[in-house]
Each structure stands twice: as C-alpha cells, then as structure tokens.
CSV table of C-alpha atoms in Angstrom, one decimal:
chain,number,residue,atom,x,y,z
A,1,MET,CA,60.6,-97.1,108.2
A,2,ALA,CA,57.0,-97.1,109.6
A,3,ALA,CA,58.4,-97.7,113.2
A,4,ARG,CA,60.8,-94.8,112.8
A,5,VAL,CA,57.9,-92.4,111.7
A,6,ILE,CA,55.9,-93.4,114.7
A,7,ASP,CA,58.9,-92.8,117.0
A,8,LEU,CA,59.4,-89.4,115.5
A,9,ALA,CA,55.7,-88.5,115.9
A,10,ALA,CA,55.8,-89.7,119.5
A,11,GLY,CA,59.0,-87.6,120.1
A,12,ARG,CA,57.3,-84.5,118.7
A,13,ARG,CA,54.3,-85.0,120.9
A,14,THR,CA,56.6,-85.4,124.0
A,15,VAL,CA,58.4,-82.2,123.1
A,16,ALA,CA,55.1,-80.4,122.6
A,17,VAL,CA,53.8,-81.7,126.0
A,18,MET,CA,57.0,-80.5,127.7
A,19,ARG,CA,56.7,-77.1,126.1
A,20,ASN,CA,53.1,-76.8,127.3
A,21,LEU,CA,54.1,-78.0,130.7
A,22,TYR,CA,56.8,-75.3,131.0
A,23,ALA,CA,54.3,-72.7,130.0
A,24,VAL,CA,51.6,-74.0,132.4
A,25,LEU,CA,53.9,-74.5,135.5
A,26,PRO,CA,54.5,-70.8,136.1
A,27,CYS,CA,50.8,-70.1,135.8
A,28,VAL,CA,50.0,-72.8,138.3
A,29,ALA,CA,52.7,-71.4,140.7
A,30,ALA,CA,51.3,-67.9,140.3
A,31,GLY,CA,47.8,-69.1,140.9
A,32,GLY,CA,49.0,-70.8,144.1
A,33,LEU,CA,50.5,-67.6,145.3
A,34,VAL,CA,47.3,-65.7,144.5
A,35,LEU,CA,45.2,-68.3,146.4
A,36,ALA,CA,47.6,-68.0,149.4
A,37,ALA,CA,46.9,-64.3,149.5
A,38,CYS,CA,43.1,-64.7,149.5
A,39,SER,CA,41.4,-63.4,152.6
A,40,VAL,CA,38.2,-64.5,154.3
A,41,THR,CA,36.0,-62.2,156.3
A,42,TYR,CA,33.1,-62.9,158.6
A,43,GLY,CA,31.0,-60.7,160.8
A,44,ASN,CA,30.5,-57.0,161.2
A,45,LYS,CA,33.3,-55.0,159.7
A,46,ALA,CA,32.4,-51.9,161.7
A,47,VAL,CA,33.7,-53.7,164.8
A,48,ALA,CA,37.3,-53.5,163.5
A,49,SER,CA,37.3,-49.7,163.7
A,50,ALA,CA,36.9,-48.0,167.0
A,51,SER,CA,35.9,-44.8,165.3
A,52,SER,CA,32.6,-46.5,164.2
A,53,TYR,CA,31.5,-47.0,167.8
A,54,GLU,CA,33.4,-44.6,170.0
A,55,GLY,CA,30.4,-42.2,170.0
A,56,LEU,CA,28.4,-44.7,172.0
A,57,LYS,CA,28.6,-43.2,175.4
A,58,PRO,CA,27.7,-45.1,178.6
A,59,GLY,CA,24.7,-43.7,180.4
A,60,ARG,CA,23.4,-42.0,177.2
A,61,ALA,CA,23.3,-44.5,174.3
A,62,THR,CA,20.4,-47.0,174.1
A,63,LYS,CA,19.9,-50.3,172.4
A,64,ALA,CA,18.4,-48.5,169.4
A,65,ASP,CA,21.5,-46.3,169.2
A,66,VAL,CA,23.8,-49.3,169.3
A,67,TYR,CA,21.7,-51.1,166.7
A,68,GLU,CA,21.8,-48.0,164.4
A,69,THR,CA,25.6,-47.8,164.8
A,70,LEU,CA,26.7,-51.5,164.7
A,71,GLY,CA,23.6,-53.4,163.5
A,72,GLN,CA,22.5,-56.8,164.6
A,73,PRO,CA,24.7,-58.4,167.3
A,74,SER,CA,26.3,-61.8,166.9
A,75,ASP,CA,24.8,-63.0,170.2
A,76,VAL,CA,22.7,-61.7,173.1
A,77,LEU,CA,23.0,-62.9,176.7
A,78,GLU,CA,20.9,-62.1,179.8
A,79,MET,CA,23.3,-61.1,182.6
A,80,GLU,CA,22.9,-60.3,186.2
A,81,LYS,CA,23.2,-56.5,185.6
A,82,GLY,CA,21.3,-56.5,182.3
A,83,VAL,CA,21.8,-57.7,178.7
A,84,LEU,CA,25.1,-58.2,176.9
A,85,TRP,CA,25.3,-57.9,173.1
A,86,THR,CA,28.4,-59.4,171.4
A,87,TYR,CA,29.7,-58.1,168.0
A,88,ARG,CA,32.5,-59.9,166.2
A,89,TYR,CA,34.5,-59.5,163.0
A,90,ARG,CA,37.2,-61.8,161.6
A,91,LYS,CA,39.6,-61.2,158.8
A,92,ALA,CA,41.9,-64.1,157.9
A,93,LYS,CA,44.3,-65.1,155.1
A,94,ASN,CA,45.0,-68.6,153.9
A,95,ASN,CA,48.5,-69.8,154.7
A,96,LEU,CA,50.6,-71.1,151.8
A,97,VAL,CA,50.3,-74.8,152.9
A,98,GLY,CA,46.5,-74.5,152.7
A,99,ASN,CA,46.7,-74.2,149.0
A,100,ILE,CA,48.6,-77.4,148.2
A,101,PRO,CA,46.1,-79.5,146.3
A,102,LEU,CA,48.2,-82.8,146.3
A,103,PHE,CA,46.9,-85.7,148.4
A,104,GLY,CA,44.8,-83.4,150.7
A,105,VAL,CA,47.9,-81.7,152.1
A,106,GLY,CA,46.2,-78.4,152.1
A,107,LEU,CA,43.2,-79.8,154.0
A,108,ILE,CA,45.3,-81.5,156.6
A,109,ALA,CA,48.2,-79.1,157.1
A,110,GLY,CA,46.7,-75.8,155.9
A,111,GLY,CA,44.8,-73.1,157.7
A,112,LYS,CA,44.1,-69.4,158.1
A,113,ASN,CA,45.9,-66.8,160.1
A,114,GLY,CA,44.1,-63.6,161.0
A,115,ASP,CA,42.6,-61.3,163.6
A,116,VAL,CA,39.3,-61.5,165.5
A,117,TYR,CA,37.8,-58.2,166.7
A,118,THR,CA,35.2,-58.3,169.5
A,119,VAL,CA,33.0,-55.6,170.9
A,120,LEU,CA,31.0,-56.3,174.0
A,121,VAL,CA,28.1,-54.0,174.9
A,122,LEU,CA,26.4,-54.2,178.3
A,123,PHE,CA,22.9,-52.6,178.8
A,124,ASP,CA,21.0,-52.1,182.0
A,125,ARG,CA,17.5,-53.5,182.4
A,126,LYS,CA,16.1,-50.3,180.9
A,127,GLY,CA,18.2,-50.7,177.7
A,128,VAL,CA,20.7,-47.9,178.4
A,129,LEU,CA,24.4,-48.6,177.7
A,130,LEU,CA,26.3,-49.4,180.9
A,131,SER,CA,29.7,-50.2,179.2
A,132,ARG,CA,31.4,-51.3,176.1
A,133,THR,CA,34.7,-53.0,175.6
A,134,ALA,CA,36.7,-53.9,172.6
A,135,ASP,CA,39.4,-56.6,172.0
A,136,ARG,CA,41.5,-57.8,169.1
A,137,ARG,CA,43.4,-61.1,169.0
A,138,LYS,CA,45.3,-63.2,166.6
A,139,LEU,CA,43.8,-66.5,165.6
A,140,TYR,CA,45.1,-69.5,163.6
A,141,THR,CA,42.4,-71.9,162.3
A,142,SER,CA,43.3,-75.3,160.8
A,143,ASN,CA,41.4,-76.2,157.7
A,144,LEU,CA,40.7,-79.7,159.0
A,145,ALA,CA,39.5,-78.4,162.3
A,146,SER,CA,37.3,-75.8,160.5
A,147,LEU,CA,35.7,-78.6,158.5
A,148,LYS,CA,35.0,-80.6,161.6
A,149,ARG,CA,33.5,-77.6,163.4
A,150,SER,CA,31.3,-76.8,160.4
A,151,VAL,CA,29.9,-80.4,160.4
A,152,ASP,CA,29.4,-80.3,164.2
A,153,ASP,CA,27.7,-76.9,163.9
A,154,MET,CA,25.1,-78.3,161.4
A,155,MET,CA,24.2,-80.9,164.1
A,156,GLU,CA,23.8,-78.4,167.0
A,157,ASP,CA,20.9,-76.3,167.9
A,158,ASN,CA,21.2,-72.6,167.1
A,159,SER,CA,20.4,-71.0,170.4
A,160,SER,CA,22.4,-67.8,169.7
A,161,HIS,CA,20.3,-67.3,166.6
A,162,ARG,CA,17.1,-67.6,168.6
A,163,ARG,CA,18.4,-65.2,171.3
A,164,VAL,CA,19.3,-62.5,168.8
A,165,GLU,CA,16.0,-62.9,166.9
A,166,ALA,CA,14.1,-62.6,170.2
A,167,GLU,CA,16.0,-59.5,171.2
A,168,MET,CA,15.5,-57.8,167.8
A,169,LYS,CA,11.7,-58.4,168.2
A,170,LYS,CA,11.8,-56.9,171.7
A,171,ILE,CA,13.4,-53.6,170.5
A,172,GLY,CA,11.4,-53.5,167.2
A,173,LYS,CA,14.3,-53.9,164.9
A,174,PRO,CA,14.6,-56.2,161.8
A,175,PHE,CA,16.3,-59.6,162.2
A,176,SER,CA,18.7,-60.7,159.4
A,177,GLU,CA,19.0,-64.4,158.8
A,178,GLU,CA,22.1,-63.8,156.6
A,179,ALA,CA,23.9,-61.9,159.4
A,180,ALA,CA,22.9,-64.7,161.9
A,181,ARG,CA,24.4,-67.3,159.6
A,182,GLU,CA,27.6,-65.4,159.1
A,183,SER,CA,27.8,-64.9,162.9
A,184,ARG,CA,27.4,-68.6,163.4
A,185,LEU,CA,30.2,-69.4,161.0
A,186,LEU,CA,32.4,-66.9,162.8
A,187,GLU,CA,31.6,-68.2,166.3
A,188,SER,CA,32.3,-71.8,165.2
A,189,SER,CA,35.8,-70.8,164.0
A,190,LEU,CA,36.6,-69.5,167.5
A,191,ASP,CA,36.1,-72.8,169.4
C-alpha cells in the first residue's frame, strides 16, 4: 500500500511538472521571438538622415558648423587636401539563430543584420568644408566574429580616439569619451 501511495504522489508531481512545462514553453518561445527582434545601435543617429546634414554647404560651412550639426566625428584623418572627418551610425537586429541558447548555437551560428550609414566630411587646411559624401550599406556580423574583434580591440592601441581628441582640442570643442568608445565598438564591427 505504501509503495502505491508513493507512485501516486510521483505521478501527480509528474503531471504538475508537465502542466507547468506546457505553460512555460509558449512564454519561452515568445521571449525568443522578442529577443530576435531586438535591435542594437551604435554611433551618431543623425548620420542616418540626410536632412540633418544637407544644410552643410561646401565652401561655406566650417568645422565648427559641422560639429554643431553632427557632433564629434568617429575618426579624423589628415589628407593631402586637408582633414577628413568620418561619421558613422549602425542599426542592426539579431537574427533568430543568434538567440538559441542551447550549446552555444547562438554564439557560433548567430549574428546581426543591419545597415551602416557613413558620412565623410572633407575640410581644406583653413577648416572650410570642401565636400561631404554619404553612404549606406547592408552588413551582417557574426556573433563569434564580433566577440573576437572585441577581444582584439581591447589589445590594440586607440589611435582614432587620440586623433579625434586632438582635433577637438584644435577647434576648441569638447571631447566625449563615451562617443569615442561607441565609435570604437562600431568601427570594430566593420572589419
């Protein structure tokens, strides 16, 4: 009789666990779909809209004007004709595979699909706008590759960070460490 009572109790627990499992599985599936729809953004959102910078006219706009319109650049490079400022923005969504938590499948096979917006602004030696160009392209980034780039990035020097900081000092504008870190994350995702 005691063995039968134990079996009935075990059976009731099994039924209760199965009921809970059936209640939890739809929630887990819905959570996975929500995660799959998550988006990630890096960089300067103003770069994604031409209306934010179309008023910057070559021959008239200065470095100060561009800074007031678009903020701190992602990178600054000395060129033969002058100085090139780079602005970037990335918006990406996780793909569905990236959210599978079992056995690292999401890390190995998952990734992000999205768009990268780039605005290049070239100034002459006097700091007057010579030209500006804009580009948008699709980009897929593997989660595993992103992880490797992040680790590699921690080991590398941060020359773009120093170039932007020096340029901001030259033109008397504030330098944002946070914007520089975000730019660095974005640039490492483009390799």
